[in-house]
Each structure stands twice: as structure tokens, then as C-alpha cells.
mmCIF file of C-alpha atoms in Angstrom:
data_model
loop_
_atom_site.group_PDB
_atom_site.id
_atom_site.type_symbol
_atom_site.label_atom_id
_atom_site.label_comp_id
_atom_site.label_asym_id
_atom_site.label_seq_id
_atom_site.Cartn_x
_atom_site.Cartn_y
_atom_site.Cartn_z
ATOM 1 C CA ILE A 1063 5.190 -21.068 16.478
ATOM 2 C CA ASP A 1064 5.564 -20.131 20.084
ATOM 3 C CA GLN A 1065 2.358 -18.028 20.663
ATOM 4 C CA VAL A 1066 -1.076 -17.754 19.064
ATOM 5 C CA ILE A 1067 -3.012 -14.662 19.687
ATOM 6 C CA PRO A 1068 -6.801 -15.156 18.538
ATOM 7 C CA LEU A 1069 -8.379 -12.220 17.180
ATOM 8 C CA MET A 1070 -11.697 -11.562 18.953
ATOM 9 C CA ASP A 1071 -14.518 -9.084 18.651
ATOM 10 C CA GLN A 1072 -16.828 -8.771 21.719
ATOM 11 C CA GLY A 1073 -16.002 -12.194 22.882
ATOM 12 C CA GLN A 1074 -16.461 -13.800 19.361
ATOM 13 C CA PRO A 1075 -13.941 -14.821 16.663
ATOM 14 C CA LEU A 1076 -13.226 -11.956 14.443
ATOM 15 C CA LYS A 1077 -14.484 -13.218 11.045
ATOM 16 C CA VAL A 1078 -12.533 -11.374 8.303
ATOM 17 C CA ASP A 1079 -10.102 -11.863 5.583
ATOM 18 C CA PRO A 1080 -6.915 -10.527 7.073
ATOM 19 C CA GLU A 1081 -4.122 -9.913 4.437
ATOM 20 C CA GLY A 1082 -1.863 -7.661 6.296
ATOM 21 C CA ILE A 1083 -0.623 -6.760 9.717
ATOM 22 C CA ALA A 1084 1.439 -3.819 11.273
ATOM 23 C CA ARG A 1085 2.622 -3.836 14.756
ATOM 24 C CA VAL A 1086 2.425 -0.581 16.756
ATOM 25 C CA ALA A 1087 3.102 0.267 20.505
ATOM 26 C CA ASP A 1088 -0.152 -0.652 21.817
ATOM 27 C CA GLY A 1089 -1.151 -3.634 19.621
ATOM 28 C CA PHE A 1090 -1.555 -4.385 15.826
ATOM 29 C CA TRP A 1091 -3.444 -2.953 12.860
ATOM 30 C CA ILE A 1092 -4.930 -5.736 10.666
ATOM 31 C CA ALA A 1093 -5.869 -5.004 6.857
ATOM 32 C CA SER A 1094 -8.959 -6.992 5.907
ATOM 33 C CA GLU A 1095 -9.657 -7.528 2.143
ATOM 34 C CA GLY A 1096 -13.138 -7.157 1.413
ATOM 35 C CA ALA A 1097 -15.108 -9.259 -1.246
ATOM 36 C CA SER A 1098 -15.874 -6.100 -2.691
ATOM 37 C CA VAL A 1099 -14.824 -2.553 -2.435
ATOM 38 C CA ASP A 1100 -16.949 -1.493 0.198
ATOM 39 C CA ARG A 1101 -15.992 -4.418 2.422
ATOM 40 C CA ASN A 1102 -12.222 -3.405 2.980
ATOM 41 C CA GLU A 1103 -11.626 -2.571 6.532
ATOM 42 C CA LEU A 1104 -8.739 -1.567 8.962
ATOM 43 C CA ILE A 1105 -8.918 -3.260 12.388
ATOM 44 C CA LYS A 1106 -7.077 -2.254 15.387
ATOM 45 C CA VAL A 1107 -6.489 -4.841 18.044
ATOM 46 C CA ASN A 1108 -4.652 -4.875 21.333
ATOM 47 C CA PRO A 1109 -1.943 -7.168 22.291
ATOM 48 C CA ALA A 1110 -4.364 -9.759 23.459
ATOM 49 C CA GLY A 1111 -6.070 -9.656 20.051
ATOM 50 C CA GLU A 1112 -9.341 -7.865 21.147
ATOM 51 C CA VAL A 1113 -10.812 -5.468 18.623
ATOM 52 C CA GLN A 1114 -10.560 -1.833 19.596
ATOM 53 C CA GLN A 1115 -11.357 0.097 16.551
ATOM 54 C CA ARG A 1116 -12.914 -0.631 13.152
ATOM 55 C CA ILE A 1117 -12.301 1.579 10.176
ATOM 56 C CA PRO A 1118 -14.053 0.966 6.810
ATOM 57 C CA LEU A 1119 -13.090 2.378 3.561
ATOM 58 C CA PRO A 1120 -14.593 5.720 3.433
ATOM 59 C CA ALA A 1121 -17.263 6.710 0.794
ATOM 60 C CA SER A 1122 -14.772 9.247 -0.719
ATOM 61 C CA VAL A 1123 -12.242 6.340 -1.540
ATOM 62 C CA GLN A 1124 -14.933 3.832 -2.643
ATOM 63 C CA ALA A 1125 -16.111 6.433 -5.239
ATOM 64 C CA LYS A 1126 -12.769 6.387 -7.051
ATOM 65 C CA PHE A 1127 -13.322 2.838 -8.183
ATOM 66 C CA ALA A 1128 -14.575 2.207 -11.693
ATOM 67 C CA ASN A 1129 -16.811 -0.434 -10.432
ATOM 68 C CA ALA A 1130 -18.215 -0.542 -6.669
ATOM 69 C CA ARG A 1131 -18.394 -4.351 -6.916
ATOM 70 C CA THR A 1132 -14.814 -4.836 -7.955
ATOM 71 C CA GLY A 1133 -13.257 -7.733 -6.209
ATOM 72 C CA THR A 1134 -10.064 -6.075 -5.274
ATOM 73 C CA GLY A 1135 -8.967 -4.959 -1.828
ATOM 74 C CA TYR A 1136 -6.381 -4.587 0.850
ATOM 75 C CA GLU A 1137 -3.255 -6.696 0.654
ATOM 76 C CA GLY A 1138 -0.919 -5.294 3.180
ATOM 77 C CA VAL A 1139 -0.740 -2.435 5.640
ATOM 78 C CA THR A 1140 2.352 -0.780 7.310
ATOM 79 C CA ALA A 1141 2.542 1.901 9.929
ATOM 80 C CA SER A 1142 4.874 4.886 10.603
ATOM 81 C CA ALA A 1143 7.344 4.492 13.649
ATOM 82 C CA ASP A 1144 5.012 6.778 15.723
ATOM 83 C CA GLY A 1145 1.889 4.773 14.871
ATOM 84 C CA GLN A 1146 0.153 7.671 13.573
ATOM 85 C CA THR A 1147 0.101 7.010 9.808
ATOM 86 C CA LEU A 1148 -0.958 3.676 7.994
ATOM 87 C CA TYR A 1149 -0.014 2.816 4.332
ATOM 88 C CA MET A 1150 -2.189 0.341 2.602
ATOM 89 C CA ALA A 1151 -1.518 -1.624 -0.713
ATOM 90 C CA VAL A 1152 -4.715 -2.374 -2.754
ATOM 91 C CA GLN A 1153 -4.045 -5.174 -4.856
ATOM 92 C CA ARG A 1154 -5.251 -3.627 -8.124
ATOM 93 C CA GLY A 1155 -6.160 -0.215 -9.031
ATOM 94 C CA TYR A 1156 -9.490 1.813 -9.342
ATOM 95 C CA ASP A 1157 -10.051 0.719 -12.800
ATOM 96 C CA LEU A 1158 -9.107 -2.971 -13.697
ATOM 97 C CA GLY A 1159 -8.638 -1.710 -17.387
ATOM 98 C CA LYS A 1160 -5.608 0.183 -16.428
ATOM 99 C CA SER A 1161 -2.246 -1.160 -15.431
ATOM 100 C CA GLN A 1162 -2.209 0.689 -12.062
ATOM 101 C CA ALA A 1163 -2.605 -0.414 -8.367
ATOM 102 C CA ALA A 1164 -3.384 2.128 -5.392
ATOM 103 C CA ILE A 1165 -1.532 3.022 -2.383
ATOM 104 C CA LEU A 1166 -3.546 4.413 0.364
ATOM 105 C CA LYS A 1167 -2.336 6.661 3.287
ATOM 106 C CA LEU A 1168 -4.518 7.279 6.620
ATOM 107 C CA HIS A 1169 -3.302 9.862 9.075
ATOM 108 C CA LEU A 1170 -5.006 8.518 12.041
ATOM 109 C CA PRO A 1171 -4.947 11.743 14.400
ATOM 110 C CA THR A 1172 -6.869 13.725 11.510
ATOM 111 C CA MET A 1173 -8.710 10.746 9.875
ATOM 112 C CA THR A 1174 -7.218 12.150 6.648
ATOM 113 C CA TRP A 1175 -7.064 9.723 3.607
ATOM 114 C CA THR A 1176 -4.697 10.134 0.852
ATOM 115 C CA SER A 1177 -4.216 7.949 -2.352
ATOM 116 C CA ALA A 1178 -1.764 7.552 -5.150
ATOM 117 C CA LEU A 1179 -1.467 5.373 -8.229
ATOM 118 C CA TYR A 1180 1.274 2.668 -8.491
ATOM 119 C CA PRO A 1181 2.152 1.609 -12.092
ATOM 120 C CA LEU A 1182 2.118 -2.147 -12.600
ATOM 121 C CA GLU A 1183 4.062 -4.194 -14.852
ATOM 122 C CA GLN A 1184 2.340 -6.236 -17.777
ATOM 123 C CA HIS A 1185 2.603 -9.994 -18.610
ATOM 124 C CA SER A 1186 4.412 -10.111 -21.857
ATOM 125 C CA ARG A 1187 2.291 -13.024 -23.412
ATOM 126 C CA ASP A 1188 -1.117 -12.786 -21.526
ATOM 127 C CA ALA A 1189 -1.744 -9.734 -19.463
ATOM 128 C CA ARG A 1190 -5.457 -10.735 -19.089
ATOM 129 C CA THR A 1191 -4.929 -14.199 -17.718
ATOM 130 C CA TYR A 1192 -1.757 -13.428 -15.836
ATOM 131 C CA TRP A 1193 -2.883 -10.154 -14.431
ATOM 132 C CA MET A 1194 -0.608 -8.178 -12.239
ATOM 133 C CA GLY A 1195 -1.234 -6.931 -8.593
ATOM 134 C CA LEU A 1196 0.271 -6.001 -5.383
ATOM 135 C CA SER A 1197 0.694 -8.540 -2.348
ATOM 136 C CA GLU A 1198 2.371 -6.527 0.427
ATOM 137 C CA ILE A 1199 3.658 -3.241 1.519
ATOM 138 C CA GLN A 1200 6.442 -2.527 4.102
ATOM 139 C CA LEU A 1201 7.721 0.980 5.458
ATOM 140 C CA THR A 1202 11.401 1.103 5.811
ATOM 141 C CA ALA A 1203 13.394 3.309 8.207
ATOM 142 C CA ASP A 1204 14.623 5.445 5.548
ATOM 143 C CA GLY A 1205 11.280 6.383 4.310
ATOM 144 C CA ARG A 1206 10.722 3.985 1.424
ATOM 145 C CA LEU A 1207 7.649 1.892 0.893
ATOM 146 C CA LEU A 1208 8.543 -1.667 -0.417
ATOM 147 C CA LEU A 1209 5.899 -3.241 -2.637
ATOM 148 C CA LEU A 1210 5.813 -6.898 -3.493
ATOM 149 C CA GLU A 1211 4.442 -7.004 -7.052
ATOM 150 C CA ARG A 1212 3.549 -10.390 -8.947
ATOM 151 C CA ASP A 1213 1.604 -11.743 -11.868
ATOM 152 C CA LYS A 1214 -0.826 -14.692 -11.663
ATOM 153 C CA GLY A 1215 1.662 -16.976 -13.489
ATOM 154 C CA GLY A 1216 3.618 -19.785 -11.776
ATOM 155 C CA GLY A 1217 2.722 -22.593 -9.410
ATOM 156 C CA GLU A 1218 2.635 -26.369 -10.162
ATOM 157 C CA GLY A 1219 2.039 -26.844 -13.729
ATOM 158 C CA ARG A 1220 2.174 -23.140 -14.701
ATOM 159 C CA ALA A 1221 5.673 -22.134 -13.624
ATOM 160 C CA ILE A 1222 6.748 -21.466 -17.131
ATOM 161 C CA ASN A 1223 4.307 -18.486 -17.094
ATOM 162 C CA ALA A 1224 5.852 -16.906 -14.093
ATOM 163 C CA GLU A 1225 7.331 -13.489 -15.075
ATOM 164 C CA VAL A 1226 7.059 -10.827 -12.648
ATOM 165 C CA LYS A 1227 7.720 -11.687 -8.962
ATOM 166 C CA ARG A 1228 9.539 -8.480 -7.865
ATOM 167 C CA ILE A 1229 10.083 -5.975 -4.909
ATOM 168 C CA TYR A 1230 9.983 -2.361 -5.869
ATOM 169 C CA SER A 1231 10.210 0.734 -3.737
ATOM 170 C CA VAL A 1232 8.582 4.146 -3.776
ATOM 171 C CA ASN A 1233 9.032 7.201 -1.502
ATOM 172 C CA ALA A 1234 6.668 7.456 1.219
ATOM 173 C CA ALA A 1235 6.573 11.284 0.892
ATOM 174 C CA ASP A 1236 5.456 10.936 -2.629
ATOM 175 C CA VAL A 1237 2.126 9.429 -1.482
ATOM 176 C CA VAL A 1238 -0.054 12.560 -2.298
ATOM 177 C CA ASP A 1239 -3.549 12.646 -3.821
ATOM 178 C CA GLY A 1240 -3.596 11.834 -7.734
ATOM 179 C CA ALA A 1241 0.236 11.303 -7.746
ATOM 180 C CA VAL A 1242 1.456 8.486 -10.112
ATOM 181 C CA LEU A 1243 4.373 7.022 -8.056
ATOM 182 C CA LYS A 1244 7.870 6.554 -9.378
ATOM 183 C CA LYS A 1245 9.105 2.914 -8.637
ATOM 184 C CA THR A 1246 12.722 1.623 -8.382
ATOM 185 C CA LEU A 1247 13.405 -2.108 -8.458
ATOM 186 C CA VAL A 1248 14.835 -3.561 -5.348
ATOM 187 C CA ARG A 1249 14.750 -7.369 -5.983
ATOM 188 C CA ASP A 1250 13.777 -9.415 -8.942
ATOM 189 C CA LEU A 1251 12.708 -12.773 -7.384
ATOM 190 C CA ARG A 1252 12.107 -14.552 -10.495
ATOM 191 C CA GLN A 1253 15.462 -13.834 -12.101
ATOM 192 C CA ASP A 1254 17.760 -13.760 -8.966
ATOM 193 C CA PHE A 1255 16.141 -16.517 -6.909
ATOM 194 C CA ASN A 1256 14.320 -18.515 -9.572
ATOM 195 C CA TRP A 1257 11.099 -17.891 -7.847
ATOM 196 C CA LEU A 1258 8.270 -19.809 -9.698
ATOM 197 C CA HIS A 1259 5.583 -19.947 -7.114
ATOM 198 C CA GLU A 1260 2.346 -17.900 -7.979
ATOM 199 C CA LYS A 1261 1.529 -15.957 -4.932
ATOM 200 C CA ALA A 1262 4.542 -14.101 -3.365
ATOM 201 C CA GLU A 1263 2.353 -12.939 -0.768
ATOM 202 C CA GLY A 1264 4.196 -11.998 2.432
ATOM 203 C CA MET A 1265 7.180 -9.680 3.001
ATOM 204 C CA VAL A 1266 9.007 -8.244 6.059
ATOM 205 C CA VAL A 1267 12.374 -6.677 7.045
ATOM 206 C CA PHE A 1268 13.742 -8.741 9.801
ATOM 207 C CA GLN A 1269 17.215 -8.299 11.288
ATOM 208 C CA GLY A 1270 18.539 -6.516 8.162
ATOM 209 C CA GLY A 1271 17.044 -9.239 5.785
ATOM 210 C CA LEU A 1272 14.267 -8.897 3.453
ATOM 211 C CA TRP A 1273 12.040 -12.010 3.776
ATOM 212 C CA VAL A 1274 9.485 -13.255 1.336
ATOM 213 C CA VAL A 1275 6.820 -16.052 1.676
ATOM 214 C CA ASN A 1276 4.468 -17.481 -0.714
ATOM 215 C CA ASP A 1277 0.660 -18.218 -0.145
ATOM 216 C CA ASN A 1278 -0.020 -21.801 -1.328
ATOM 217 C CA ASP A 1279 -3.665 -21.696 -0.736
ATOM 218 C CA GLY A 1280 -3.549 -24.752 1.567
ATOM 219 C CA ALA A 1281 -1.856 -26.889 -1.051
ATOM 220 C CA GLY A 1282 1.423 -27.382 -2.918
ATOM 221 C CA TRP A 1283 4.844 -25.875 -1.918
ATOM 222 C CA THR A 1284 5.802 -23.124 0.472
ATOM 223 C CA ARG A 1285 8.848 -21.106 0.166
ATOM 224 C CA LEU A 1286 10.450 -18.753 2.660
ATOM 225 C CA LEU A 1287 13.174 -16.729 1.204
ATOM 226 C CA ASN A 1288 15.760 -14.428 2.590
ATOM 227 C CA ALA A 1289 16.306 -11.976 -0.417
ATOM 228 C CA GLY A 1290 19.169 -10.004 1.297
ATOM 229 C CA LYS A 1291 19.338 -6.369 2.438
ATOM 230 C CA PRO A 1292 16.612 -4.003 1.406
#
């Protein structure tokens, strides 16, 4: 670590749950996961970490959730090269009874929101306990959205239940209202790299490599993996 940028809002520490970050020309966008649907928020900070803009999840998107108190929210944000369009991964879908997650798109100049559905895998033995969700999203230069998808299996004592730790891609151009996206497997971390940690949580394309890191929730092992070219 060679630099730390504290996130501040009007001189006070920013008290949110930042789950994703996207760098743009004039700062960063932070995706904050809400404890409930209405608490999801996009936050723009300048290079010094000072809040410039806060964008809550609009009522039109909140209304798509089967339950407004659903504990699911942003898990990642990525920006187009011109900084005008943001894509967000919602960990699970609008209806927790369906094996879908949601991908949101926000065109900043017009504040136009778009949402599409992402088909999730299912755990082969216990889909309820080891439910599936998205953990990260990244936009590539060739117009693909990379999604980090994982089940709740894995970790110390539960590694045998780790099945789905995968990176898929969808075409960013396919994110239109109501679409069910077609995904393509990019990497199977469980199969190819023996990934047994539960929370494959962070992902970035860096110097031609696709890097993944887990969230150990403050305990246990941390793994940083270069999974090769995306």
C-alpha cells in the first residue's frame, strides 16, 4: 500500500458499505450496498476522496423488487471509457425465488436507468443454503461485462460445498430493459484453480491479467489470483 484516500462527506468520514469502485477521469464512483433495497447508492468522489454527488436507487427500479426490504444490493460498479455510463451488478435478483441477478445501467448525462436480468447457476445439492450471487462487474475494452459469480459454499470447514466460483461475460450492448442476458464462461475458478474460498469478491483486469481476490470477512485465508487473459 503506497497511498490511502479517506472518503469524506462535508468533512466527515463517509459511513457507507462500499462494495465496488470505478475510476473515471475526475475521480471515482463508489457503489454502496444497502441493507435494504432503498439504501443502495452510487457515490461520486473526487481524486481527494471528497463526495461530489450521491445517487440513490430510483423508485422506478426499487419497484421491480418483489420485496422492498430485500437484503440485496450493489456488489460492483464499472464505467465506460468516456465516464458517461455506469454498470452495476446487483448481488441477487428482484425476486429471491428466481435464479436471476440484475445488471443495472445508468446513462449519466440523461440519468436514464436500464435493467436486465442475469441467469444464475444453482448449487447441485442445496440451492437454498448455498445460494448464488454476483460479486463483481468489470467492463472490458471490447465491450464485454465480466461478472464474478459464486455460491455460498466454501471456506474453512465447508470447502467441500464450493461448486460455483466462476467468471462469465455478457455483451454490454445487450443490457436493455427486460432482457435476459446470455452469458459465456470465461474462467471456472473452482475447476481450473482449485478455488475453495467462499467469497470470490473482487476482480480487475490489470496489465492484461484477470485478477481475483476473496473477502475473508476479517478472518481466515486471503487469496489473490491471476486467472490469465480475459
